[in-house]
């Protein structure tokens, strides 16, 4: 195992952090790359690099000489055209520099279910039919996920490495400062509701409240990445990655509320977006953090109101099949209620949210 040298790009993000932790626990040599400050995970060396700069990431590539690359990052832009330009360039920089080392054996690229739902500019306007499966054709929209796949396939053909593409749904897990972190956002929302008495109401659409959906535990996604990178039968394929169960938010909202120690408010039958309701949250959170000794007083570093509103406000059902992974040998699953409750427990243990009084 010590001969496996992992380079995790985006190692302080939600997906990358959990992947780096899983790789380190499995005995790999792990180097994490991020523009942010390093992570304090045992067994993970962190390096700072700007992957928009080919020279910056080239220096890292030459030093690490990775056998396996885990690409777990993206940069949100104002338009999909810019998403394509910026995110395509970042991936190309990483693949060109790591590929030229001659040591690269496998690349795992993490994208998501916008492969089936469409980009933010046309989000869920004409999606694929659920349950989503990997053989469904691309949608007739520009999508930076599609461009990233094309870049990956081209580099794999030129440099001779294997690849897998991983398409999770909403990822639930521990990290801070991530722009797409529903679990932490809901934990903060529940804490604010308990503190102020504001209604803890499901903020999304009736279709999400009563429809079938799923999520992806960041720990299970990390296991899936390691499995794909080390299983010859999995190579050169794209895979959905979800917990393997489905649920309705009608029931899950009660479980989430109980896990946060707050009473759920009956659903009014229409969306109640968080971005509109949380305008004054920053000052309230600073007061809570100061009183309870929390590690992050800036609520904007914890939450993603816009992304949670986007996920929970869809007017279409969204769930994916894991049959392809099962057939290839990945049999792990994860109870989705436990994904939320485990996250809330860790957030309390790390003093990100306050303890719930008995």
PDB file of N, CA and C in Angstrom, residues 252-349:
ATOM      1  N   UNK A 252     -38.035  12.589   6.609  1.00  0.00           N
ATOM      2  CA  UNK A 252     -36.672  12.935   6.991  1.00  0.00           C
ATOM      3  C   UNK A 252     -36.626  14.241   7.776  1.00  0.00           C
ATOM      4  N   UNK A 253     -37.544  15.179   7.481  1.00  0.00           N
ATOM      5  CA  UNK A 253     -37.508  16.455   8.189  1.00  0.00           C
ATOM      6  C   UNK A 253     -37.734  16.260   9.686  1.00  0.00           C
ATOM      7  N   UNK A 254     -38.582  15.333  10.060  1.00  0.00           N
ATOM      8  CA  UNK A 254     -38.815  15.048  11.468  1.00  0.00           C
ATOM      9  C   UNK A 254     -37.550  14.481  12.114  1.00  0.00           C
ATOM     10  N   UNK A 255     -36.837  13.608  11.400  1.00  0.00           N
ATOM     11  CA  UNK A 255     -35.601  13.042  11.933  1.00  0.00           C
ATOM     12  C   UNK A 255     -34.524  14.101  12.082  1.00  0.00           C
ATOM     13  N   UNK A 256     -34.415  14.986  11.095  1.00  0.00           N
ATOM     14  CA  UNK A 256     -33.438  16.073  11.154  1.00  0.00           C
ATOM     15  C   UNK A 256     -33.748  16.986  12.337  1.00  0.00           C
ATOM     16  N   UNK A 257     -35.017  17.337  12.510  1.00  0.00           N
ATOM     17  CA  UNK A 257     -35.411  18.209  13.616  1.00  0.00           C
ATOM     18  C   UNK A 257     -35.075  17.556  14.962  1.00  0.00           C
ATOM     19  N   UNK A 258     -35.397  16.287  15.115  1.00  0.00           N
ATOM     20  CA  UNK A 258     -35.100  15.588  16.364  1.00  0.00           C
ATOM     21  C   UNK A 258     -33.601  15.560  16.629  1.00  0.00           C
ATOM     22  N   UNK A 259     -32.808  15.361  15.585  1.00  0.00           N
ATOM     23  CA  UNK A 259     -31.360  15.326  15.739  1.00  0.00           C
ATOM     24  C   UNK A 259     -30.772  16.658  16.140  1.00  0.00           C
ATOM     25  N   UNK A 260     -31.500  17.747  15.892  1.00  0.00           N
ATOM     26  CA  UNK A 260     -31.026  19.094  16.237  1.00  0.00           C
ATOM     27  C   UNK A 260     -31.732  19.665  17.463  1.00  0.00           C
ATOM     28  N   UNK A 261     -32.630  18.888  18.043  1.00  0.00           N
ATOM     29  CA  UNK A 261     -33.306  19.333  19.249  1.00  0.00           C
ATOM     30  C   UNK A 261     -34.277  20.468  19.036  1.00  0.00           C
ATOM     31  N   UNK A 262     -34.973  20.465  17.915  1.00  0.00           N
ATOM     32  CA  UNK A 262     -35.918  21.529  17.599  1.00  0.00           C
ATOM     33  C   UNK A 262     -37.207  20.907  17.095  1.00  0.00           C
ATOM     34  N   UNK A 263     -38.327  21.574  17.342  1.00  0.00           N
ATOM     35  CA  UNK A 263     -39.621  21.071  16.885  1.00  0.00           C
ATOM     36  C   UNK A 263     -39.837  21.434  15.420  1.00  0.00           C
ATOM     37  N   UNK A 264     -40.193  20.456  14.576  1.00  0.00           N
ATOM     38  CA  UNK A 264     -40.480  20.797  13.183  1.00  0.00           C
ATOM     39  C   UNK A 264     -41.811  21.529  13.062  1.00  0.00           C
ATOM     40  N   UNK A 265     -41.857  22.481  12.152  1.00  0.00           N
ATOM     41  CA  UNK A 265     -43.080  23.223  11.877  1.00  0.00           C
ATOM     42  C   UNK A 265     -43.831  22.537  10.743  1.00  0.00           C
ATOM     43  N   UNK A 266     -45.152  22.414  10.832  1.00  0.00           N
ATOM     44  CA  UNK A 266     -45.900  21.798   9.727  1.00  0.00           C
ATOM     45  C   UNK A 266     -45.600  22.481   8.398  1.00  0.00           C
ATOM     46  N   UNK A 267     -45.474  21.680   7.356  1.00  0.00           N
ATOM     47  CA  UNK A 267     -45.147  22.220   6.038  1.00  0.00           C
ATOM     48  C   UNK A 267     -46.321  23.030   5.496  1.00  0.00           C
ATOM     49  N   UNK A 268     -46.082  24.261   5.037  1.00  0.00           N
ATOM     50  CA  UNK A 268     -47.180  25.107   4.569  1.00  0.00           C
ATOM     51  C   UNK A 268     -47.652  24.799   3.160  1.00  0.00           C
ATOM     52  N   UNK A 269     -46.962  23.910   2.452  1.00  0.00           N
ATOM     53  CA  UNK A 269     -47.372  23.556   1.098  1.00  0.00           C
ATOM     54  C   UNK A 269     -46.712  24.368   0.014  1.00  0.00           C
ATOM     55  N   UNK A 270     -45.738  25.205   0.384  1.00  0.00           N
ATOM     56  CA  UNK A 270     -45.027  26.020  -0.603  1.00  0.00           C
ATOM     57  C   UNK A 270     -43.609  26.278  -0.091  1.00  0.00           C
ATOM     58  N   UNK A 271     -42.684  26.657  -0.962  1.00  0.00           N
ATOM     59  CA  UNK A 271     -41.307  26.907  -0.522  1.00  0.00           C
ATOM     60  C   UNK A 271     -41.218  28.091   0.443  1.00  0.00           C
ATOM     61  N   UNK A 272     -40.240  27.998   1.345  1.00  0.00           N
ATOM     62  CA  UNK A 272     -39.897  29.095   2.254  1.00  0.00           C
ATOM     63  C   UNK A 272     -38.379  29.246   2.218  1.00  0.00           C
ATOM     64  N   UNK A 273     -37.829  29.826   1.153  1.00  0.00           N
ATOM     65  CA  UNK A 273     -36.378  29.807   0.917  1.00  0.00           C
ATOM     66  C   UNK A 273     -35.571  30.385   2.076  1.00  0.00           C
ATOM     67  N   UNK A 274     -34.487  29.710   2.396  1.00  0.00           N
ATOM     68  CA  UNK A 274     -33.627  30.135   3.496  1.00  0.00           C
ATOM     69  C   UNK A 274     -32.914  31.446   3.182  1.00  0.00           C
ATOM     70  N   UNK A 275     -32.511  31.633   1.938  1.00  0.00           N
ATOM     71  CA  UNK A 275     -31.757  32.832   1.582  1.00  0.00           C
ATOM     72  C   UNK A 275     -32.558  34.092   1.901  1.00  0.00           C
ATOM     73  N   UNK A 276     -33.881  34.034   1.753  1.00  0.00           N
ATOM     74  CA  UNK A 276     -34.728  35.182   2.067  1.00  0.00           C
ATOM     75  C   UNK A 276     -34.933  35.347   3.570  1.00  0.00           C
ATOM     76  N   UNK A 277     -34.950  34.240   4.295  1.00  0.00           N
ATOM     77  CA  UNK A 277     -35.305  34.257   5.712  1.00  0.00           C
ATOM     78  C   UNK A 277     -34.115  34.464   6.641  1.00  0.00           C
ATOM     79  N   UNK A 278     -32.888  34.289   6.121  1.00  0.00           N
ATOM     80  CA  UNK A 278     -31.706  34.301   6.981  1.00  0.00           C
ATOM     81  C   UNK A 278     -30.860  35.563   6.830  1.00  0.00           C
ATOM     82  N   UNK A 279     -31.488  36.655   6.438  1.00  0.00           N
ATOM     83  CA  UNK A 279     -30.738  37.902   6.216  1.00  0.00           C
ATOM     84  C   UNK A 279     -30.057  38.377   7.499  1.00  0.00           C
ATOM     85  N   UNK A 280     -30.698  38.208   8.639  1.00  0.00           N
ATOM     86  CA  UNK A 280     -30.111  38.665   9.901  1.00  0.00           C
ATOM     87  C   UNK A 280     -29.393  37.588  10.680  1.00  0.00           C
ATOM     88  N   UNK A 281     -29.085  36.463  10.030  1.00  0.00           N
ATOM     89  CA  UNK A 281     -28.514  35.330  10.765  1.00  0.00           C
ATOM     90  C   UNK A 281     -27.106  35.596  11.266  1.00  0.00           C
ATOM     91  N   UNK A 282     -26.340  36.428  10.583  1.00  0.00           N
ATOM     92  CA  UNK A 282     -24.926  36.611  10.931  1.00  0.00           C
ATOM     93  C   UNK A 282     -24.759  37.125  12.357  1.00  0.00           C
ATOM     94  N   UNK A 283     -25.532  38.138  12.733  1.00  0.00           N
ATOM     95  CA  UNK A 283     -25.402  38.715  14.068  1.00  0.00           C
ATOM     96  C   UNK A 283     -25.852  37.727  15.144  1.00  0.00           C
ATOM     97  N   UNK A 284     -26.921  37.002  14.871  1.00  0.00           N
ATOM     98  CA  UNK A 284     -27.406  36.014  15.837  1.00  0.00           C
ATOM     99  C   UNK A 284     -26.365  34.922  16.039  1.00  0.00           C
ATOM    100  N   UNK A 285     -25.753  34.475  14.936  1.00  0.00           N
ATOM    101  CA  UNK A 285     -24.771  33.401  15.044  1.00  0.00           C
ATOM    102  C   UNK A 285     -23.528  33.857  15.811  1.00  0.00           C
ATOM    103  N   UNK A 286     -23.105  35.092  15.601  1.00  0.00           N
ATOM    104  CA  UNK A 286     -21.958  35.603  16.360  1.00  0.00           C
ATOM    105  C   UNK A 286     -22.243  35.567  17.857  1.00  0.00           C
ATOM    106  N   UNK A 287     -23.457  35.909  18.235  1.00  0.00           N
ATOM    107  CA  UNK A 287     -23.825  35.880  19.646  1.00  0.00           C
ATOM    108  C   UNK A 287     -23.812  34.452  20.188  1.00  0.00           C
ATOM    109  N   UNK A 288     -24.370  33.507  19.426  1.00  0.00           N
ATOM    110  CA  UNK A 288     -24.373  32.111  19.863  1.00  0.00           C
ATOM    111  C   UNK A 288     -22.948  31.583  19.977  1.00  0.00           C
ATOM    112  N   UNK A 289     -22.138  31.873  18.969  1.00  0.00           N
ATOM    113  CA  UNK A 289     -20.765  31.367  18.950  1.00  0.00           C
ATOM    114  C   UNK A 289     -19.962  31.918  20.122  1.00  0.00           C
ATOM    115  N   UNK A 290     -20.133  33.207  20.428  1.00  0.00           N
ATOM    116  CA  UNK A 290     -19.418  33.791  21.547  1.00  0.00           C
ATOM    117  C   UNK A 290     -19.858  33.218  22.880  1.00  0.00           C
ATOM    118  N   UNK A 291     -21.137  33.038  23.032  1.00  0.00           N
ATOM    119  CA  UNK A 291     -21.672  32.514  24.293  1.00  0.00           C
ATOM    120  C   UNK A 291     -21.272  31.065  24.535  1.00  0.00           C
ATOM    121  N   UNK A 292     -21.296  30.237  23.459  1.00  0.00           N
ATOM    122  CA  UNK A 292     -21.062  28.798  23.604  1.00  0.00           C
ATOM    123  C   UNK A 292     -19.665  28.362  23.196  1.00  0.00           C
ATOM    124  N   UNK A 293     -18.794  29.307  22.865  1.00  0.00           N
ATOM    125  CA  UNK A 293     -17.417  28.952  22.535  1.00  0.00           C
ATOM    126  C   UNK A 293     -17.283  28.138  21.269  1.00  0.00           C
ATOM    127  N   UNK A 294     -18.036  28.488  20.241  1.00  0.00           N
ATOM    128  CA  UNK A 294     -17.977  27.754  18.979  1.00  0.00           C
ATOM    129  C   UNK A 294     -16.749  28.173  18.183  1.00  0.00           C
ATOM    130  N   UNK A 295     -16.304  27.277  17.286  1.00  0.00           N
ATOM    131  CA  UNK A 295     -15.039  27.500  16.586  1.00  0.00           C
ATOM    132  C   UNK A 295     -15.164  28.474  15.419  1.00  0.00           C
ATOM    133  N   UNK A 296     -16.385  28.694  14.909  1.00  0.00           N
ATOM    134  CA  UNK A 296     -16.541  29.569  13.745  1.00  0.00           C
ATOM    135  C   UNK A 296     -17.685  30.553  13.991  1.00  0.00           C
ATOM    136  N   UNK A 297     -17.358  31.812  14.283  1.00  0.00           N
ATOM    137  CA  UNK A 297     -18.407  32.807  14.528  1.00  0.00           C
ATOM    138  C   UNK A 297     -19.001  33.403  13.255  1.00  0.00           C
ATOM    139  N   UNK A 298     -18.348  33.178  12.109  1.00  0.00           N
ATOM    140  CA  UNK A 298     -18.828  33.739  10.842  1.00  0.00           C
ATOM    141  C   UNK A 298     -19.752  32.729  10.174  1.00  0.00           C
ATOM    142  N   UNK A 299     -21.042  32.996  10.215  1.00  0.00           N
ATOM    143  CA  UNK A 299     -22.009  32.031   9.690  1.00  0.00           C
ATOM    144  C   UNK A 299     -21.824  31.797   8.195  1.00  0.00           C
ATOM    145  N   UNK A 300     -21.317  32.796   7.483  1.00  0.00           N
ATOM    146  CA  UNK A 300     -21.141  32.652   6.043  1.00  0.00           C
ATOM    147  C   UNK A 300     -20.063  31.634   5.684  1.00  0.00           C
ATOM    148  N   UNK A 301     -19.199  31.269   6.636  1.00  0.00           N
ATOM    149  CA  UNK A 301     -18.201  30.231   6.399  1.00  0.00           C
ATOM    150  C   UNK A 301     -18.761  28.831   6.646  1.00  0.00           C
ATOM    151  N   UNK A 302     -19.976  28.769   7.146  1.00  0.00           N
ATOM    152  CA  UNK A 302     -20.569  27.476   7.477  1.00  0.00           C
ATOM    153  C   UNK A 302     -21.695  27.079   6.531  1.00  0.00           C
ATOM    154  N   UNK A 303     -22.457  28.060   6.067  1.00  0.00           N
ATOM    155  CA  UNK A 303     -23.717  27.743   5.396  1.00  0.00           C
ATOM    156  C   UNK A 303     -23.648  28.007   3.894  1.00  0.00           C
ATOM    157  N   UNK A 304     -24.589  27.402   3.210  1.00  0.00           N
ATOM    158  CA  UNK A 304     -24.805  27.685   1.786  1.00  0.00           C
ATOM    159  C   UNK A 304     -26.316  27.754   1.575  1.00  0.00           C
ATOM    160  N   UNK A 305     -26.897  28.867   2.026  1.00  0.00           N
ATOM    161  CA  UNK A 305     -28.358  29.016   1.903  1.00  0.00           C
ATOM    162  C   UNK A 305     -28.801  28.799   0.464  1.00  0.00           C
ATOM    163  N   UNK A 306     -28.087  29.403  -0.486  1.00  0.00           N
ATOM    164  CA  UNK A 306     -28.481  29.341  -1.896  1.00  0.00           C
ATOM    165  C   UNK A 306     -28.477  27.910  -2.409  1.00  0.00           C
ATOM    166  N   UNK A 307     -27.448  27.131  -2.026  1.00  0.00           N
ATOM    167  CA  UNK A 307     -27.351  25.774  -2.557  1.00  0.00           C
ATOM    168  C   UNK A 307     -28.406  24.864  -1.940  1.00  0.00           C
ATOM    169  N   UNK A 308     -28.663  25.020  -0.650  1.00  0.00           N
ATOM    170  CA  UNK A 308     -29.704  24.224  -0.009  1.00  0.00           C
ATOM    171  C   UNK A 308     -31.068  24.575  -0.588  1.00  0.00           C
ATOM    172  N   UNK A 309     -31.316  25.866  -0.819  1.00  0.00           N
ATOM    173  CA  UNK A 309     -32.562  26.264  -1.480  1.00  0.00           C
ATOM    174  C   UNK A 309     -32.674  25.636  -2.866  1.00  0.00           C
ATOM    175  N   UNK A 310     -31.569  25.605  -3.593  1.00  0.00           N
ATOM    176  CA  UNK A 310     -31.578  25.040  -4.939  1.00  0.00           C
ATOM    177  C   UNK A 310     -31.890  23.553  -4.901  1.00  0.00           C
ATOM    178  N   UNK A 311     -31.249  22.833  -3.988  1.00  0.00           N
ATOM    179  CA  UNK A 311     -31.478  21.390  -3.874  1.00  0.00           C
ATOM    180  C   UNK A 311     -32.911  21.076  -3.456  1.00  0.00           C
ATOM    181  N   UNK A 312     -33.364  21.737  -2.404  1.00  0.00           N
ATOM    182  CA  UNK A 312     -34.670  21.407  -1.837  1.00  0.00           C
ATOM    183  C   UNK A 312     -35.813  22.082  -2.571  1.00  0.00           C
ATOM    184  N   UNK A 313     -35.492  23.012  -3.459  1.00  0.00           N
ATOM    185  CA  UNK A 313     -36.532  23.702  -4.203  1.00  0.00           C
ATOM    186  C   UNK A 313     -36.841  23.098  -5.561  1.00  0.00           C
ATOM    187  N   UNK A 314     -36.181  22.000  -5.922  1.00  0.00           N
ATOM    188  CA  UNK A 314     -36.466  21.385  -7.226  1.00  0.00           C
ATOM    189  C   UNK A 314     -37.941  21.011  -7.342  1.00  0.00           C
ATOM    190  N   UNK A 315     -38.433  21.069  -8.551  1.00  0.00           N
ATOM    191  CA  UNK A 315     -39.823  20.677  -8.803  1.00  0.00           C
ATOM    192  C   UNK A 315     -39.901  19.333  -9.503  1.00  0.00           C
ATOM    193  N   UNK A 316     -38.802  18.567  -9.454  1.00  0.00           N
ATOM    194  CA  UNK A 316     -38.773  17.229 -10.046  1.00  0.00           C
ATOM    195  C   UNK A 316     -38.170  16.265  -9.035  1.00  0.00           C
ATOM    196  N   UNK A 317     -38.553  15.002  -9.131  1.00  0.00           N
ATOM    197  CA  UNK A 317     -37.922  13.979  -8.303  1.00  0.00           C
ATOM    198  C   UNK A 317     -36.492  13.747  -8.772  1.00  0.00           C
ATOM    199  N   UNK A 318     -35.625  13.436  -7.815  1.00  0.00           N
ATOM    200  CA  UNK A 318     -34.207  13.253  -8.131  1.00  0.00           C
ATOM    201  C   UNK A 318     -33.661  12.085  -7.329  1.00  0.00           C
ATOM    202  N   UNK A 319     -33.385  10.988  -8.017  1.00  0.00           N
ATOM    203  CA  UNK A 319     -32.718   9.866  -7.366  1.00  0.00           C
ATOM    204  C   UNK A 319     -32.047   9.013  -8.434  1.00  0.00           C
ATOM    205  N   UNK A 320     -31.010   8.314  -8.011  1.00  0.00           N
ATOM    206  CA  UNK A 320     -30.155   7.593  -8.962  1.00  0.00           C
ATOM    207  C   UNK A 320     -30.015   6.135  -8.553  1.00  0.00           C
ATOM    208  N   UNK A 321     -29.824   5.276  -9.530  1.00  0.00           N
ATOM    209  CA  UNK A 321     -29.616   3.862  -9.247  1.00  0.00           C
ATOM    210  C   UNK A 321     -28.139   3.570  -9.015  1.00  0.00           C
ATOM    211  N   UNK A 322     -27.876   2.653  -8.105  1.00  0.00           N
ATOM    212  CA  UNK A 322     -26.522   2.184  -7.834  1.00  0.00           C
ATOM    213  C   UNK A 322     -26.262   0.810  -8.443  1.00  0.00           C
ATOM    214  N   UNK A 323     -27.127   0.370  -9.358  1.00  0.00           N
ATOM    215  CA  UNK A 323     -27.008  -0.984  -9.906  1.00  0.00           C
ATOM    216  C   UNK A 323     -25.660  -1.230 -10.583  1.00  0.00           C
ATOM    217  N   UNK A 324     -25.145  -0.238 -11.283  1.00  0.00           N
ATOM    218  CA  UNK A 324     -23.888  -0.436 -11.998  1.00  0.00           C
ATOM    219  C   UNK A 324     -22.740  -0.695 -11.031  1.00  0.00           C
ATOM    220  N   UNK A 325     -22.677   0.065  -9.960  1.00  0.00           N
ATOM    221  CA  UNK A 325     -21.645  -0.173  -8.949  1.00  0.00           C
ATOM    222  C   UNK A 325     -21.819  -1.539  -8.302  1.00  0.00           C
ATOM    223  N   UNK A 326     -23.047  -1.904  -8.009  1.00  0.00           N
ATOM    224  CA  UNK A 326     -23.294  -3.210  -7.391  1.00  0.00           C
ATOM    225  C   UNK A 326     -22.795  -4.341  -8.298  1.00  0.00           C
ATOM    226  N   UNK A 327     -23.098  -4.226  -9.580  1.00  0.00           N
ATOM    227  CA  UNK A 327     -22.672  -5.265 -10.519  1.00  0.00           C
ATOM    228  C   UNK A 327     -21.156  -5.341 -10.623  1.00  0.00           C
ATOM    229  N   UNK A 328     -20.481  -4.207 -10.430  1.00  0.00           N
ATOM    230  CA  UNK A 328     -19.019  -4.185 -10.516  1.00  0.00           C
ATOM    231  C   UNK A 328     -18.349  -4.594  -9.211  1.00  0.00           C
ATOM    232  N   UNK A 329     -19.142  -4.748  -8.132  1.00  0.00           N
ATOM    233  CA  UNK A 329     -18.568  -5.280  -6.898  1.00  0.00           C
ATOM    234  C   UNK A 329     -18.604  -4.355  -5.700  1.00  0.00           C
ATOM    235  N   UNK A 330     -19.102  -3.123  -5.832  1.00  0.00           N
ATOM    236  CA  UNK A 330     -19.184  -2.219  -4.685  1.00  0.00           C
ATOM    237  C   UNK A 330     -20.525  -2.453  -3.991  1.00  0.00           C
ATOM    238  N   UNK A 331     -20.505  -2.996  -2.786  1.00  0.00           N
ATOM    239  CA  UNK A 331     -21.734  -3.408  -2.112  1.00  0.00           C
ATOM    240  C   UNK A 331     -22.055  -2.580  -0.870  1.00  0.00           C
ATOM    241  N   UNK A 332     -21.240  -1.573  -0.548  1.00  0.00           N
ATOM    242  CA  UNK A 332     -21.489  -0.762   0.641  1.00  0.00           C
ATOM    243  C   UNK A 332     -22.753   0.085   0.460  1.00  0.00           C
ATOM    244  N   UNK A 333     -23.430   0.321   1.568  1.00  0.00           N
ATOM    245  CA  UNK A 333     -24.587   1.214   1.578  1.00  0.00           C
ATOM    246  C   UNK A 333     -24.565   1.999   2.886  1.00  0.00           C
ATOM    247  N   UNK A 334     -25.450   2.979   2.973  1.00  0.00           N
ATOM    248  CA  UNK A 334     -25.444   3.856   4.137  1.00  0.00           C
ATOM    249  C   UNK A 334     -26.872   4.309   4.429  1.00  0.00           C
ATOM    250  N   UNK A 335     -27.299   4.174   5.675  1.00  0.00           N
ATOM    251  CA  UNK A 335     -28.601   4.673   6.071  1.00  0.00           C
ATOM    252  C   UNK A 335     -28.589   6.199   6.043  1.00  0.00           C
ATOM    253  N   UNK A 336     -29.502   6.797   5.287  1.00  0.00           N
ATOM    254  CA  UNK A 336     -29.463   8.242   5.086  1.00  0.00           C
ATOM    255  C   UNK A 336     -29.816   9.033   6.338  1.00  0.00           C
ATOM    256  N   UNK A 337     -30.721   8.525   7.155  1.00  0.00           N
ATOM    257  CA  UNK A 337     -31.011   9.210   8.416  1.00  0.00           C
ATOM    258  C   UNK A 337     -29.760   9.278   9.279  1.00  0.00           C
ATOM    259  N   UNK A 338     -29.022   8.182   9.312  1.00  0.00           N
ATOM    260  CA  UNK A 338     -27.791   8.139  10.091  1.00  0.00           C
ATOM    261  C   UNK A 338     -26.752   9.113   9.549  1.00  0.00           C
ATOM    262  N   UNK A 339     -26.751   9.355   8.234  1.00  0.00           N
ATOM    263  CA  UNK A 339     -25.814  10.326   7.660  1.00  0.00           C
ATOM    264  C   UNK A 339     -25.985  11.687   8.318  1.00  0.00           C
ATOM    265  N   UNK A 340     -27.241  12.134   8.457  1.00  0.00           N
ATOM    266  CA  UNK A 340     -27.495  13.421   9.094  1.00  0.00           C
ATOM    267  C   UNK A 340     -27.159  13.386  10.582  1.00  0.00           C
ATOM    268  N   UNK A 341     -27.603  12.355  11.280  1.00  0.00           N
ATOM    269  CA  UNK A 341     -27.412  12.309  12.724  1.00  0.00           C
ATOM    270  C   UNK A 341     -25.934  12.188  13.089  1.00  0.00           C
ATOM    271  N   UNK A 342     -25.177  11.401  12.335  1.00  0.00           N
ATOM    272  CA  UNK A 342     -23.739  11.290  12.591  1.00  0.00           C
ATOM    273  C   UNK A 342     -23.047  12.630  12.372  1.00  0.00           C
ATOM    274  N   UNK A 343     -23.456  13.336  11.327  1.00  0.00           N
ATOM    275  CA  UNK A 343     -22.866  14.651  11.064  1.00  0.00           C
ATOM    276  C   UNK A 343     -23.168  15.610  12.215  1.00  0.00           C
ATOM    277  N   UNK A 344     -24.401  15.644  12.681  1.00  0.00           N
ATOM    278  CA  UNK A 344     -24.754  16.554  13.772  1.00  0.00           C
ATOM    279  C   UNK A 344     -23.941  16.228  15.026  1.00  0.00           C
ATOM    280  N   UNK A 345     -23.748  14.944  15.306  1.00  0.00           N
ATOM    281  CA  UNK A 345     -22.938  14.548  16.465  1.00  0.00           C
ATOM    282  C   UNK A 345     -21.504  15.066  16.318  1.00  0.00           C
ATOM    283  N   UNK A 346     -20.934  14.941  15.120  1.00  0.00           N
ATOM    284  CA  UNK A 346     -19.565  15.408  14.941  1.00  0.00           C
ATOM    285  C   UNK A 346     -19.480  16.930  15.024  1.00  0.00           C
ATOM    286  N   UNK A 347     -20.469  17.625  14.490  1.00  0.00           N
ATOM    287  CA  UNK A 347     -20.467  19.081  14.564  1.00  0.00           C
ATOM    288  C   UNK A 347     -20.512  19.557  16.017  1.00  0.00           C
ATOM    289  N   UNK A 348     -21.251  18.844  16.852  1.00  0.00           N
ATOM    290  CA  UNK A 348     -21.265  19.187  18.271  1.00  0.00           C
ATOM    291  C   UNK A 348     -19.926  18.866  18.926  1.00  0.00           C
ATOM    292  N   UNK A 349     -19.366  17.697  18.574  1.00  0.00           N
ATOM    293  CA  UNK A 349     -18.088  17.300  19.163  1.00  0.00           C
ATOM    294  C   UNK A 349     -16.969  18.264  18.784  1.00  0.00           C
TER     295      UNK A 349
END
